[in-house]
Short mmCIF file of C-alpha atoms in Angstrom, two decimals:
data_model
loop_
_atom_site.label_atom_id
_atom_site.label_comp_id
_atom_site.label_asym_id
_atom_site.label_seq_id
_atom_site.Cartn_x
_atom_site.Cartn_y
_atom_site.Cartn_z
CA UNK T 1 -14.09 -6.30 -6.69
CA UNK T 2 -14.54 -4.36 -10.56
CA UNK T 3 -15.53 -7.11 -13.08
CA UNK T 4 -12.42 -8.13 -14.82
CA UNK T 5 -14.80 -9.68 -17.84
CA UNK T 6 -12.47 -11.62 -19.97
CA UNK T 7 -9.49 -10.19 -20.02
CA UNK T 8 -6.28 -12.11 -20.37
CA UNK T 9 -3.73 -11.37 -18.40
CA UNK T 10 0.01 -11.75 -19.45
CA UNK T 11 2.97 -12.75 -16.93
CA UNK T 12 3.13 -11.12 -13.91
CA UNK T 13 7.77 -10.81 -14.52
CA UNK T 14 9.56 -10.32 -11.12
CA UNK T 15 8.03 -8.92 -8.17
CA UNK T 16 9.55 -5.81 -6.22
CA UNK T 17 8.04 -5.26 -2.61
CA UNK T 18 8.67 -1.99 -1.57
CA UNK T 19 9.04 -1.35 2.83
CA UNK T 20 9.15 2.26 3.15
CA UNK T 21 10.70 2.89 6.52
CA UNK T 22 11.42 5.90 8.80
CA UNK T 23 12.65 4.49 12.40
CA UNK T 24 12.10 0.97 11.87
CA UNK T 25 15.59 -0.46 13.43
CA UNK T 26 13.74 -3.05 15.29
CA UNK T 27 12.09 -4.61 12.46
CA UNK T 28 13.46 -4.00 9.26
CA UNK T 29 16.07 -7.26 9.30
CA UNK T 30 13.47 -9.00 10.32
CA UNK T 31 10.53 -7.90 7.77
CA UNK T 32 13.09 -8.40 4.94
CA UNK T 33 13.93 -12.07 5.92
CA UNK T 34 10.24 -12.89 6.01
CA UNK T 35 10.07 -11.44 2.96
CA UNK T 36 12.79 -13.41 1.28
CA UNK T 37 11.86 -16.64 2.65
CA UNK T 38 8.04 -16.41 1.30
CA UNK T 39 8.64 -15.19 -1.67
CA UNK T 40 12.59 -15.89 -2.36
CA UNK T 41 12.31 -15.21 -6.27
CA UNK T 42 11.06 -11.17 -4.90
CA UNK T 43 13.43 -8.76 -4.64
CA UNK T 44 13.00 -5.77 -1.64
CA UNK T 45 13.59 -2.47 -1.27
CA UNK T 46 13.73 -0.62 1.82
CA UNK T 47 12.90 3.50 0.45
CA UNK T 48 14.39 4.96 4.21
CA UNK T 49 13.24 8.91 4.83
CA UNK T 50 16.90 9.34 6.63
CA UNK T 51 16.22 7.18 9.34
CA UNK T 52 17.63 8.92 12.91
CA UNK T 53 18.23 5.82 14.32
CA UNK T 54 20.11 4.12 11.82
CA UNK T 55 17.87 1.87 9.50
CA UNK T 56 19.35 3.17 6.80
CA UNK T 57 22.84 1.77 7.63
CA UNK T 58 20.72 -1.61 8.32
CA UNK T 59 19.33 -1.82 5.70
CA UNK T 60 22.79 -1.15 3.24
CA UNK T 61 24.54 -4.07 5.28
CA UNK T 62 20.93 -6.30 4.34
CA UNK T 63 21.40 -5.43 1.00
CA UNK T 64 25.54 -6.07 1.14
CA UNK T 65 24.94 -9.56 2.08
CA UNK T 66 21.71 -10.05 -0.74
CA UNK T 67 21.38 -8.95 -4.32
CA UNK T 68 18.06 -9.32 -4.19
CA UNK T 69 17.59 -6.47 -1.35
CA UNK T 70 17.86 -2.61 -2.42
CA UNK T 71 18.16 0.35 -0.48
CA UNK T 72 16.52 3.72 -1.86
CA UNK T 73 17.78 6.60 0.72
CA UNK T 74 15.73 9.68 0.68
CA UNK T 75 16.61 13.53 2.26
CA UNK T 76 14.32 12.93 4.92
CA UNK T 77 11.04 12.49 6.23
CA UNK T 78 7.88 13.46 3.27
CA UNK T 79 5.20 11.48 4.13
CA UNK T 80 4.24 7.78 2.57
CA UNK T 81 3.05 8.92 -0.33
CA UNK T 82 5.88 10.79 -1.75
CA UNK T 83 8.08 7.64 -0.66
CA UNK T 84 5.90 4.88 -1.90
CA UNK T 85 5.87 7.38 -5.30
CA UNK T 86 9.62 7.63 -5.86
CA UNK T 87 9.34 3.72 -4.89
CA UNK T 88 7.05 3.04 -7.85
CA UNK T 89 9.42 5.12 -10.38
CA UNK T 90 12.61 3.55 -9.08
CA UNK T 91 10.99 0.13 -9.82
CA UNK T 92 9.54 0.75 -13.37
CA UNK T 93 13.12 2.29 -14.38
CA UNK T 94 14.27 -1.09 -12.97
CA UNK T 95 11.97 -3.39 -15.37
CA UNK T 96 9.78 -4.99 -12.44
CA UNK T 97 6.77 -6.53 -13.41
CA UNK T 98 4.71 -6.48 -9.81
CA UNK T 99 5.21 -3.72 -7.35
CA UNK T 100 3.88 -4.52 -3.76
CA UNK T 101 3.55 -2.48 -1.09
CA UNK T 102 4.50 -3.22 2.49
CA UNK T 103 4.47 -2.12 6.07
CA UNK T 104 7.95 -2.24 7.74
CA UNK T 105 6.47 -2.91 11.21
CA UNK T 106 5.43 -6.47 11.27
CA UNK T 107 1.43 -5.66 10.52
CA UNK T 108 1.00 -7.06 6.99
CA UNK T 109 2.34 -10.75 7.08
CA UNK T 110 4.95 -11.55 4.26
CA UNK T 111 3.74 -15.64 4.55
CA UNK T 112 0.55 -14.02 3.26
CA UNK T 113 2.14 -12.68 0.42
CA UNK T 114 1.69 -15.25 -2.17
CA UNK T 115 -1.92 -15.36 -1.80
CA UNK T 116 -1.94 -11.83 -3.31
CA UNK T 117 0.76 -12.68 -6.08
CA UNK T 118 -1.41 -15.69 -7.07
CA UNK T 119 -4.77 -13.32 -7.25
CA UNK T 120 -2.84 -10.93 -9.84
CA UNK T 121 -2.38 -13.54 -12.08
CA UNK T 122 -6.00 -12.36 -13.09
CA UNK T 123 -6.57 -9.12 -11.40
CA UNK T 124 -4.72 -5.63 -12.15
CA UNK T 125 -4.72 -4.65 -8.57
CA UNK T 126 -4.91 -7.02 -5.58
CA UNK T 127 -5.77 -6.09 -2.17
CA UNK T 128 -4.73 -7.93 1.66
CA UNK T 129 -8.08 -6.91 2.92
CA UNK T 130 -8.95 -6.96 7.18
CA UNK T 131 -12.82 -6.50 6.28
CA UNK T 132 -13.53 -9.46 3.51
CA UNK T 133 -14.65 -12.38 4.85
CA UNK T 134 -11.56 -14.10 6.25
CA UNK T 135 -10.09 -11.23 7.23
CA UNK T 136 -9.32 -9.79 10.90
CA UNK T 137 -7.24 -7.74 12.78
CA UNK T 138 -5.28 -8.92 15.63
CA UNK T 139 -4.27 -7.12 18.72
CA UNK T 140 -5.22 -3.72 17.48
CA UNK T 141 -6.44 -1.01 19.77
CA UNK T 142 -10.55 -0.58 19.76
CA UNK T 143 -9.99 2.86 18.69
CA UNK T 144 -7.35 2.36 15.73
CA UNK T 145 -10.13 -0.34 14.27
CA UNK T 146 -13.07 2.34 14.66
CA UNK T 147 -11.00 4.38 12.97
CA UNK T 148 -9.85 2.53 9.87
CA UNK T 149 -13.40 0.89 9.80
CA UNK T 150 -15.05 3.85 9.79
CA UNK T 151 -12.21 5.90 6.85
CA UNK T 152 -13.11 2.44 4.79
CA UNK T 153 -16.92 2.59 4.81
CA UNK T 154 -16.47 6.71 4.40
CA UNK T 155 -14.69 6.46 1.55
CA UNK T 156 -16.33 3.53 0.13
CA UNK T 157 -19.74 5.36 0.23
CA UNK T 158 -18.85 8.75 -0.65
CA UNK T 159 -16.30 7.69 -3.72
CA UNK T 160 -18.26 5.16 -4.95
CA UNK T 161 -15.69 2.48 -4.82
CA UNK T 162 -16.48 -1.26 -4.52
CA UNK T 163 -13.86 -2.28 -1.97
CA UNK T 164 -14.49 -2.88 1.27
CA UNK T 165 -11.17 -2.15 2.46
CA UNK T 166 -10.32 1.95 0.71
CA UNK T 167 -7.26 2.30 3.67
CA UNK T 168 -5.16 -0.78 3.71
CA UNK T 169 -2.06 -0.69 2.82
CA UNK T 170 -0.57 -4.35 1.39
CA UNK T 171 -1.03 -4.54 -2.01
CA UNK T 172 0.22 -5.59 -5.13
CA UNK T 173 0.29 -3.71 -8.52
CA UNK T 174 0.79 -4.90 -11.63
CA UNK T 175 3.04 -2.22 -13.32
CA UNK T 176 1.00 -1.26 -16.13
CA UNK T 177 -1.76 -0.42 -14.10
CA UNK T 178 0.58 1.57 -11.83
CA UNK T 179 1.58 3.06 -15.12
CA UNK T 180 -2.38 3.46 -16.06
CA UNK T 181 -2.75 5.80 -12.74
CA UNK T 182 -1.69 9.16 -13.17
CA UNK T 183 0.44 9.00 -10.82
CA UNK T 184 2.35 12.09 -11.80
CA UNK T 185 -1.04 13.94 -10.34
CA UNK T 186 -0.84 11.93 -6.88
CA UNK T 187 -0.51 14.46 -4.18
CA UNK T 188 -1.99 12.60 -1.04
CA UNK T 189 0.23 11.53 1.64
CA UNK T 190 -0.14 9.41 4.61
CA UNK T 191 -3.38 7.80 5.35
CA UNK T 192 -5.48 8.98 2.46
CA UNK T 193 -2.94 8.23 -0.38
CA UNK T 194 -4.00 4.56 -0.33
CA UNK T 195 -7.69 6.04 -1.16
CA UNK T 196 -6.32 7.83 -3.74
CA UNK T 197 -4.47 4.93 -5.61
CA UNK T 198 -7.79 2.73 -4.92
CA UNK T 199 -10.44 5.35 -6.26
CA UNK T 200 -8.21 6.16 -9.76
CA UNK T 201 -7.92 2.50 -10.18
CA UNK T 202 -11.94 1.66 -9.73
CA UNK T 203 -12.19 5.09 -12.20
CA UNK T 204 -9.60 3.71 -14.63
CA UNK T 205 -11.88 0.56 -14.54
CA UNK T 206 -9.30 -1.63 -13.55
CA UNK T 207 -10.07 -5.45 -12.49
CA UNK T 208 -9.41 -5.27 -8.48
CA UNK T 209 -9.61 -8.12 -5.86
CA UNK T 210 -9.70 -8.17 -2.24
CA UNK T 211 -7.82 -10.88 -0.71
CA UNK T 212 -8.02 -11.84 3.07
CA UNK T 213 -5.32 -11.05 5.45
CA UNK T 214 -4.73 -11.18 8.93
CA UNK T 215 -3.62 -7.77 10.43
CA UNK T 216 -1.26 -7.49 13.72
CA UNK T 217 -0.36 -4.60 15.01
CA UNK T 218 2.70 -3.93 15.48
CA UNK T 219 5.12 -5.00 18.62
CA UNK T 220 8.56 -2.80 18.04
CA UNK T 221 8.74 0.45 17.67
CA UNK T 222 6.07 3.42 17.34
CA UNK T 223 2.76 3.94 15.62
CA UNK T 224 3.26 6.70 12.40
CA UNK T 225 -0.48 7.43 12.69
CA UNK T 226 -1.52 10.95 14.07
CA UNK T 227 -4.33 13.47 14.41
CA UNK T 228 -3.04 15.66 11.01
CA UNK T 229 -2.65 12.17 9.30
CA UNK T 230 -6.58 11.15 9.82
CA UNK T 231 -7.34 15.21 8.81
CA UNK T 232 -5.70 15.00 5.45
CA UNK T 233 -7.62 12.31 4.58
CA UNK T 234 -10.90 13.25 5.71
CA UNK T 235 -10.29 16.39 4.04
CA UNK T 236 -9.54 15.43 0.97
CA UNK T 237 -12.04 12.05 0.89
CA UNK T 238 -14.77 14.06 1.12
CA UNK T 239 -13.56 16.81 -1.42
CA UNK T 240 -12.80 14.43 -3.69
CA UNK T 241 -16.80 12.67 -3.29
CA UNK T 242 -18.14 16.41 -3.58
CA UNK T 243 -16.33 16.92 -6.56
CA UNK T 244 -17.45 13.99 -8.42
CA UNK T 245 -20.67 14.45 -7.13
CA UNK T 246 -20.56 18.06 -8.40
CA UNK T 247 -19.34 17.11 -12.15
CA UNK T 248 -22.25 14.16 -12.53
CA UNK T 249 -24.44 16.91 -12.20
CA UNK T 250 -22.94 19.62 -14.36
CA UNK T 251 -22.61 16.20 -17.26
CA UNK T 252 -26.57 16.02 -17.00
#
């Protein structure tokens, strides 16, 4: 965690948790109803990349039926970055006060979610972290665990980040530190765009906490993780440490 000194924090004002989905017919009615029976004051939006197999049209008939649920429909399928970043704008327009992101699969556990919510209270940035103590993955494949293991302690050594878990992806924002983030300049995607929005908020010097969570993979439905996805983050991890690296040096 960054030392938060003594900062007071105002009201956190209603939450948003954002599912981006692409192919997620299987889960998202489920996900959603977690989501709305943990935290039933939250409202959710589903941001679908055009779904092919129709979790778009689930996801209007969830939102028919609640108030509280939102659909965002985009052209088509651009990568999690560029839907968790319209996400974030739709939900600033909208006057939320905590933006959270969330896997549409099943993996992050919405019961867990108040754990984070309570941690912002004091934090700008919380964390559902598999590598704190507490923390553990369930069910995961040896290799998927090496891999986001080994991207974590990467990235934590060569950025210079405190957090012992760069890649996950629940967490919960407080707007203004969304708003504190540049994210106008965000072009990572996929695996490494959680590193990105974890590095600028260590370099913005923003208080962030790592709260436990149990991770499951996932038990409907296929894995969005591939070969390019782990490349692009690699890639730009370690051009990102070089460059820092690089202006330190040239600041001497």
């Amino acid at each position: 965690m960054t030392d938060g000194g003594q900062r007071q924090y105002g009201p956190l004002g209603t939450t948003l948790v954002i599912i981006p989905t692409y192919n997620e017919a299987e889960n998202i009615k489920s996900i959603v109803s977690r989501v709305r029976s943990a935290v039933p004051e939250a409202h959710v939006l589903v941001a679908d990349d055009n779904s092919p197999d129709g979790t778009g049209k689930l996801a209007d008939e969830l939102s028919a039926d609640d108030e509280q649920v939102h659909v965002l429909h985009r052209k088509g399928k651009e990568g999690l970055g560029a839907a968790y970043l319209a996400s974030f704008r739709w939900g600033i327009d909208n006057g939320y006060g905590v933006l959270v992101e969330m896997d549409a699969d099943g993996s992050h556990q919405p019961e867990e979610l108040p754990r984070l919510l309570t941690a912002l209270k004091g934090a700008d940035l919380v964390l559902g972290s598999r590598w704190v103590p507490g923390g553990r993955v369930v069910n995961w494949p040896k290799y998927r665990e090496a891999i986001s293991r080994g991207g974590s302690t990467y990235s934590r050594i060569l950025l210079d980040v405190p957090i012992r878990d760069v890649t996950g992806g629940f967490r919960a924002f407080r707007v203004e530190t969304l708003e504190g983030l540049g994210l106008d300049e965000v072009a990572s995607q996929g695996y490494c765009f959680q590193v990105d929005l974890a590095r600028r908020a260590v370099q913005a010097g923003y208080h962030v906490v790592e709260v436990p969570i149990t991770f499951i993979d996932r038990e409907l439905g296929d894995s969005k993780m591939s070969r390019d996805i782990v490349a692009e983050a690699l890639w730009r991890v370690t051009a990102w440490g070089v460059g820092s690296r690089v202006n330190k040096i040239r600041r001497r």
